[in-house]
Amino acid sequence: MALTGCLARDLMDSETHPDSLTHDWGGRTISASTGRYPIGGAIMATFMDVHHHMKGITAEDLRAAHKADLDIQDDEKVDFKNAWADPESGLVYCLSEAPSADAVLRIHERAGHPADEIHPVPLIV
Amino acid sequence: MALTGCLARDLMDSETHPDSLTHDWGGRTISASTGRYPIGGAIMATFMDVHHHMKGITAEDLRAAHKADLDIQDDEKVDFKNAWADPESGLVYCLSEAPSADAVLRIHERAGHPADEIHPVPLIV
């Protein structure tokens, strides 16, 4: 599995160097350096993960894959939001809130569709 | 600009071979072969475009870039929804509804931040 971007360990390391810079988005106070924010007592961040090999995926396949994630996401405190799929290129983009990139990856792996990339996306419009 | 995935011309070509297969999502009846659906008299599709070279982007940069798109999007009947940015990798993902991939690309180009990839994403959960 090829992983690019900043992974969970980097995010956790950066939390050991807190700064006072934050930005507000959607009512959340987001750390400008880590992209992290509190939800329900957990420190969360937003992630976009990408699957590269889903050529021919159907609407039913996508719904089933998403349901498989939702069924076990609580085990890792992940909250999968949306997924967008292109059956022609085989690309699937998944948006989630989670305590770490590793948590997202573990859920996708256990659900049978490991992600090829994951990126924290601390900036959102 | 490297473009991958199915571009506007492919989508338009596929519309000359209509089929009766559709799926319903969010109250829309979406063509299963083209991912297209009517909105306000226009035939639209959903696109995810990706920018690769935005390392160091700030929240303010992202807001300004998004506003620059919104300011001119009506010229091409594009409706930019959200964008998610990772300042560390420099990746920015933009979600839009538009009549074609080319329409999205033209708006991004004119707004000063050409996209590196664009993909129709007809399947959404």
Tab-separated table of C-alpha atoms in Angstrom:
chain	number	residue	atom	x	y	z
A	1	MET	CA	0.000	0.000	0.000
A	2	ALA	CA	1.575	3.277	-1.102
A	3	LEU	CA	0.972	6.025	1.399
A	4	THR	CA	1.678	9.638	0.638
A	5	GLY	CA	1.215	12.791	2.634
A	6	CYS	CA	1.429	13.332	6.327
A	7	LEU	CA	0.559	10.238	8.335
A	8	ALA	CA	-0.755	9.804	11.819
A	9	ARG	CA	2.644	9.737	13.492
A	10	ASP	CA	3.588	13.090	11.978
A	11	LEU	CA	0.337	14.586	13.176
A	12	MET	CA	0.848	13.211	16.661
A	13	ASP	CA	4.413	14.485	16.748
A	14	SER	CA	3.289	17.935	15.716
A	15	GLU	CA	0.875	17.976	18.607
A	16	THR	CA	3.805	17.912	20.977
A	17	HIS	CA	4.690	21.367	19.666
A	18	PRO	CA	1.403	23.204	20.140
A	19	ASP	CA	1.074	26.715	18.873
A	20	SER	CA	-1.565	29.332	19.382
A	21	LEU	CA	-2.450	29.703	15.689
A	22	THR	CA	-5.924	28.503	14.861
A	23	HIS	CA	-8.553	29.150	12.249
A	24	ASP	CA	-12.272	28.825	12.588
A	25	TRP	CA	-14.292	26.786	10.127
A	26	GLY	CA	-17.867	25.589	10.372
A	27	GLY	CA	-17.938	26.489	14.050
A	28	ARG	CA	-14.749	24.514	14.745
A	29	THR	CA	-11.543	25.986	16.049
A	30	ILE	CA	-8.950	24.193	13.964
A	31	SER	CA	-5.241	24.179	14.795
A	32	ALA	CA	-3.473	25.890	11.924
A	33	SER	CA	-0.426	23.659	12.349
A	34	THR	CA	-2.073	20.243	12.830
A	35	GLY	CA	-5.552	20.686	11.361
A	36	ARG	CA	-6.965	19.081	14.487
A	37	TYR	CA	-10.139	19.938	16.375
A	38	PRO	CA	-12.131	18.490	19.263
A	39	ILE	CA	-15.381	16.585	18.618
A	40	GLY	CA	-17.202	14.891	21.477
A	41	GLY	CA	-14.100	14.663	23.605
A	42	ALA	CA	-11.893	13.206	20.822
A	43	ILE	CA	-9.236	15.160	18.950
A	44	MET	CA	-10.153	14.737	15.288
A	45	ALA	CA	-8.914	15.753	11.873
A	46	THR	CA	-10.362	15.564	8.373
A	47	PHE	CA	-8.857	13.164	5.829
A	48	MET	CA	-9.223	12.493	2.115
A	49	ASP	CA	-8.194	9.002	1.121
A	50	VAL	CA	-7.965	7.732	-2.422
A	51	HIS	CA	-8.459	4.273	-3.913
A	52	HIS	CA	-6.875	3.757	-7.357
A	53	HIS	CA	-8.087	0.377	-8.498
A	54	MET	CA	-11.889	0.482	-8.535
A	55	LYS	CA	-12.478	0.379	-12.311
A	56	GLY	CA	-16.014	-0.699	-13.119
A	57	ILE	CA	-17.339	0.071	-9.628
A	58	THR	CA	-21.146	0.340	-9.618
A	59	ALA	CA	-23.461	2.429	-7.462
A	60	GLU	CA	-24.358	-0.743	-5.591
A	61	ASP	CA	-20.671	-1.630	-5.042
A	62	LEU	CA	-20.008	1.836	-3.632
A	63	ARG	CA	-22.985	1.700	-1.292
A	64	ALA	CA	-21.908	-1.755	-0.073
A	65	ALA	CA	-18.299	-0.628	0.476
A	66	HIS	CA	-19.446	2.466	2.363
A	67	LYS	CA	-21.775	0.373	4.524
A	68	ALA	CA	-18.916	-2.031	5.312
A	69	ASP	CA	-16.912	0.973	6.558
A	70	LEU	CA	-19.813	2.394	8.574
A	71	ASP	CA	-20.472	-0.971	10.209
A	72	ILE	CA	-17.043	-1.012	11.901
A	73	GLN	CA	-15.956	2.666	11.947
A	74	ASP	CA	-16.868	3.122	15.632
A	75	ASP	CA	-14.104	0.662	16.568
A	76	GLU	CA	-11.580	3.384	15.605
A	77	LYS	CA	-13.751	6.484	16.251
A	78	VAL	CA	-13.768	7.189	12.483
A	79	ASP	CA	-16.691	9.050	10.885
A	80	PHE	CA	-16.865	8.438	7.136
A	81	LYS	CA	-18.699	11.324	5.476
A	82	ASN	CA	-18.866	10.860	1.690
A	83	ALA	CA	-17.258	8.949	-1.127
A	84	TRP	CA	-17.103	9.891	-4.812
A	85	ALA	CA	-16.276	7.292	-7.464
A	86	ASP	CA	-15.236	7.338	-11.118
A	87	PRO	CA	-15.859	3.851	-12.562
A	88	GLU	CA	-13.889	4.728	-15.699
A	89	SER	CA	-10.563	5.638	-14.038
A	90	GLY	CA	-11.196	3.456	-10.993
A	91	LEU	CA	-10.571	6.358	-8.596
A	92	VAL	CA	-12.592	6.642	-5.391
A	93	TYR	CA	-12.214	9.625	-3.036
A	94	CYS	CA	-13.351	9.158	0.584
A	95	LEU	CA	-13.811	11.971	3.087
A	96	SER	CA	-13.691	11.207	6.794
A	97	GLU	CA	-13.159	12.654	10.237
A	98	ALA	CA	-10.912	10.539	12.411
A	99	PRO	CA	-8.407	10.610	15.274
A	100	SER	CA	-5.608	9.639	12.844
A	101	ALA	CA	-4.860	8.591	9.264
A	102	ASP	CA	-3.954	5.134	10.564
A	103	ALA	CA	-7.443	4.752	12.053
A	104	VAL	CA	-9.004	5.417	8.621
A	105	LEU	CA	-6.595	3.016	6.940
A	106	ARG	CA	-7.294	0.247	9.431
A	107	ILE	CA	-11.064	0.504	8.873
A	108	HIS	CA	-10.709	0.458	5.062
A	109	GLU	CA	-8.308	-2.488	5.308
A	110	ARG	CA	-10.630	-4.503	7.542
A	111	ALA	CA	-13.614	-3.637	5.330
A	112	GLY	CA	-11.765	-5.187	2.376
A	113	HIS	CA	-10.824	-2.109	0.356
A	114	PRO	CA	-7.430	-0.736	1.477
A	115	ALA	CA	-6.720	2.866	0.468
A	116	ASP	CA	-3.764	3.739	-1.778
A	117	GLU	CA	-3.286	7.300	-0.465
A	118	ILE	CA	-4.408	9.301	2.521
A	119	HIS	CA	-3.959	12.985	3.209
A	120	PRO	CA	-5.016	15.156	6.109
A	121	VAL	CA	-7.058	18.057	4.692
A	122	PRO	CA	-7.023	20.636	7.470
A	123	LEU	CA	-8.207	23.422	5.156
A	124	ILE	CA	-11.796	23.284	3.933
A	125	VAL	CA	-14.062	25.656	2.040
B	1	MET	CA	-1.587	20.436	-17.582
B	2	ALA	CA	-1.898	16.676	-17.223
B	3	LEU	CA	-5.476	15.522	-17.523
B	4	THR	CA	-6.560	12.047	-16.581
B	5	GLY	CA	-9.920	10.359	-16.546
B	6	CYS	CA	-12.902	10.878	-18.749
B	7	LEU	CA	-13.086	14.361	-20.186
B	8	ALA	CA	-15.964	16.428	-21.401
B	9	ARG	CA	-15.808	15.189	-24.985
B	10	ASP	CA	-16.104	11.567	-23.859
B	11	LEU	CA	-19.092	12.449	-21.728
B	12	MET	CA	-20.749	14.299	-24.562
B	13	ASP	CA	-20.077	11.418	-26.961
B	14	SER	CA	-21.597	8.954	-24.554
B	15	GLU	CA	-24.751	11.044	-24.463
B	16	THR	CA	-25.304	10.268	-28.114
B	17	HIS	CA	-25.811	6.662	-27.048
B	18	PRO	CA	-28.448	7.065	-24.338
B	19	ASP	CA	-29.499	4.063	-22.344
B	20	SER	CA	-32.328	3.500	-19.952
B	21	LEU	CA	-30.116	2.602	-16.977
B	22	THR	CA	-30.269	5.161	-14.195
B	23	HIS	CA	-29.720	5.292	-10.467
B	24	ASP	CA	-31.300	7.605	-7.995
B	25	TRP	CA	-29.190	9.632	-5.575
B	26	GLY	CA	-30.159	12.536	-3.402
B	27	GLY	CA	-33.414	12.894	-5.304
B	28	ARG	CA	-31.608	12.979	-8.653
B	29	THR	CA	-32.062	10.485	-11.423
B	30	ILE	CA	-28.520	9.940	-12.609
B	31	SER	CA	-27.640	8.218	-15.880
B	32	ALA	CA	-25.674	5.106	-14.979
B	33	SER	CA	-23.564	5.399	-18.150
B	34	THR	CA	-22.805	9.136	-18.163
B	35	GLY	CA	-23.345	10.194	-14.549
B	36	ARG	CA	-25.388	13.123	-15.829
B	37	TYR	CA	-28.521	14.654	-14.353
B	38	PRO	CA	-30.719	17.690	-15.005
B	39	ILE	CA	-30.520	20.759	-12.733
B	40	GLY	CA	-32.497	23.881	-13.580
B	41	GLY	CA	-32.702	23.025	-17.248
B	42	ALA	CA	-28.970	22.243	-17.619
B	43	ILE	CA	-27.528	18.730	-17.918
B	44	MET	CA	-24.947	18.522	-15.150
B	45	ALA	CA	-22.433	16.080	-13.731
B	46	THR	CA	-20.304	16.001	-10.592
B	47	PHE	CA	-16.518	16.394	-10.869
B	48	MET	CA	-13.548	16.067	-8.544
B	49	ASP	CA	-10.533	18.035	-9.709
B	50	VAL	CA	-7.114	17.918	-8.104
B	51	HIS	CA	-4.356	20.520	-7.818
B	52	HIS	CA	-0.882	19.104	-7.075
B	53	HIS	CA	1.284	22.138	-6.448
B	54	MET	CA	-0.274	24.062	-3.552
B	55	LYS	CA	2.363	23.384	-0.865
B	56	GLY	CA	2.122	25.881	1.954
B	57	ILE	CA	-1.425	26.975	1.074
B	58	THR	CA	-3.097	28.773	3.980
B	59	ALA	CA	-6.745	28.957	5.002
B	60	GLU	CA	-6.826	32.495	3.636
B	61	ASP	CA	-5.274	31.406	0.314
B	62	LEU	CA	-7.896	28.676	-0.046
B	63	ARG	CA	-10.764	31.033	0.724
B	64	ALA	CA	-9.420	33.581	-1.790
B	65	ALA	CA	-8.977	30.913	-4.491
B	66	HIS	CA	-12.489	29.586	-3.889
B	67	LYS	CA	-13.930	33.112	-4.047
B	68	ALA	CA	-12.102	33.726	-7.337
B	69	ASP	CA	-13.812	30.618	-8.746
B	70	LEU	CA	-17.236	31.587	-7.386
B	71	ASP	CA	-16.933	35.090	-8.823
B	72	ILE	CA	-16.811	33.774	-12.407
B	73	GLN	CA	-18.352	30.290	-12.220
B	74	ASP	CA	-21.705	31.439	-13.629
B	75	ASP	CA	-19.995	32.197	-16.947
B	76	GLU	CA	-19.708	28.431	-17.483
B	77	LYS	CA	-22.708	27.286	-15.377
B	78	VAL	CA	-20.285	25.663	-12.897
B	79	ASP	CA	-21.253	25.271	-9.239
B	80	PHE	CA	-18.192	24.793	-7.007
B	81	LYS	CA	-19.218	22.984	-3.823
B	82	ASN	CA	-16.218	22.379	-1.554
B	83	ALA	CA	-12.455	22.247	-1.605
B	84	TRP	CA	-10.146	20.364	0.770
B	85	ALA	CA	-6.455	21.255	1.013
B	86	ASP	CA	-3.331	19.638	2.444
B	87	PRO	CA	-0.637	22.335	2.795
B	88	GLU	CA	2.019	19.689	3.462
B	89	SER	CA	1.622	17.666	0.238
B	90	GLY	CA	0.259	20.603	-1.743
B	91	LEU	CA	-2.821	18.649	-2.836
B	92	VAL	CA	-6.172	20.404	-3.173
B	93	TYR	CA	-9.365	18.495	-4.032
B	94	CYS	CA	-12.275	20.494	-5.495
B	95	LEU	CA	-15.824	19.202	-5.846
B	96	SER	CA	-18.135	20.795	-8.387
B	97	GLU	CA	-21.262	20.342	-10.446
B	98	ALA	CA	-20.858	21.448	-14.031
B	99	PRO	CA	-22.034	20.881	-17.608
B	100	SER	CA	-18.594	19.476	-18.517
B	101	ALA	CA	-15.071	18.896	-17.219
B	102	ASP	CA	-13.835	21.535	-19.659
B	103	ALA	CA	-16.122	24.129	-18.049
B	104	VAL	CA	-14.549	23.449	-14.640
B	105	LEU	CA	-11.045	23.602	-16.093
B	106	ARG	CA	-11.726	26.900	-17.852
B	107	ILE	CA	-12.946	28.531	-14.635
B	108	HIS	CA	-9.939	27.299	-12.626
B	109	GLU	CA	-7.592	28.446	-15.396
B	110	ARG	CA	-9.136	31.910	-15.586
B	111	ALA	CA	-9.122	32.191	-11.768
B	112	GLY	CA	-5.364	31.605	-11.812
B	113	HIS	CA	-5.096	28.071	-10.420
B	114	PRO	CA	-5.315	25.503	-13.235
B	115	ALA	CA	-6.191	21.956	-12.156
B	116	ASP	CA	-3.809	19.051	-12.766
B	117	GLU	CA	-6.473	16.328	-12.910
B	118	ILE	CA	-10.222	16.176	-13.288
B	119	HIS	CA	-12.519	13.191	-12.999
B	120	PRO	CA	-16.262	12.845	-13.322
B	121	VAL	CA	-17.561	11.220	-10.139
B	122	PRO	CA	-20.993	9.923	-11.097
B	123	LEU	CA	-21.223	7.670	-8.031
B	124	ILE	CA	-21.660	9.343	-4.650
B	125	VAL	CA	-22.426	8.103	-1.172
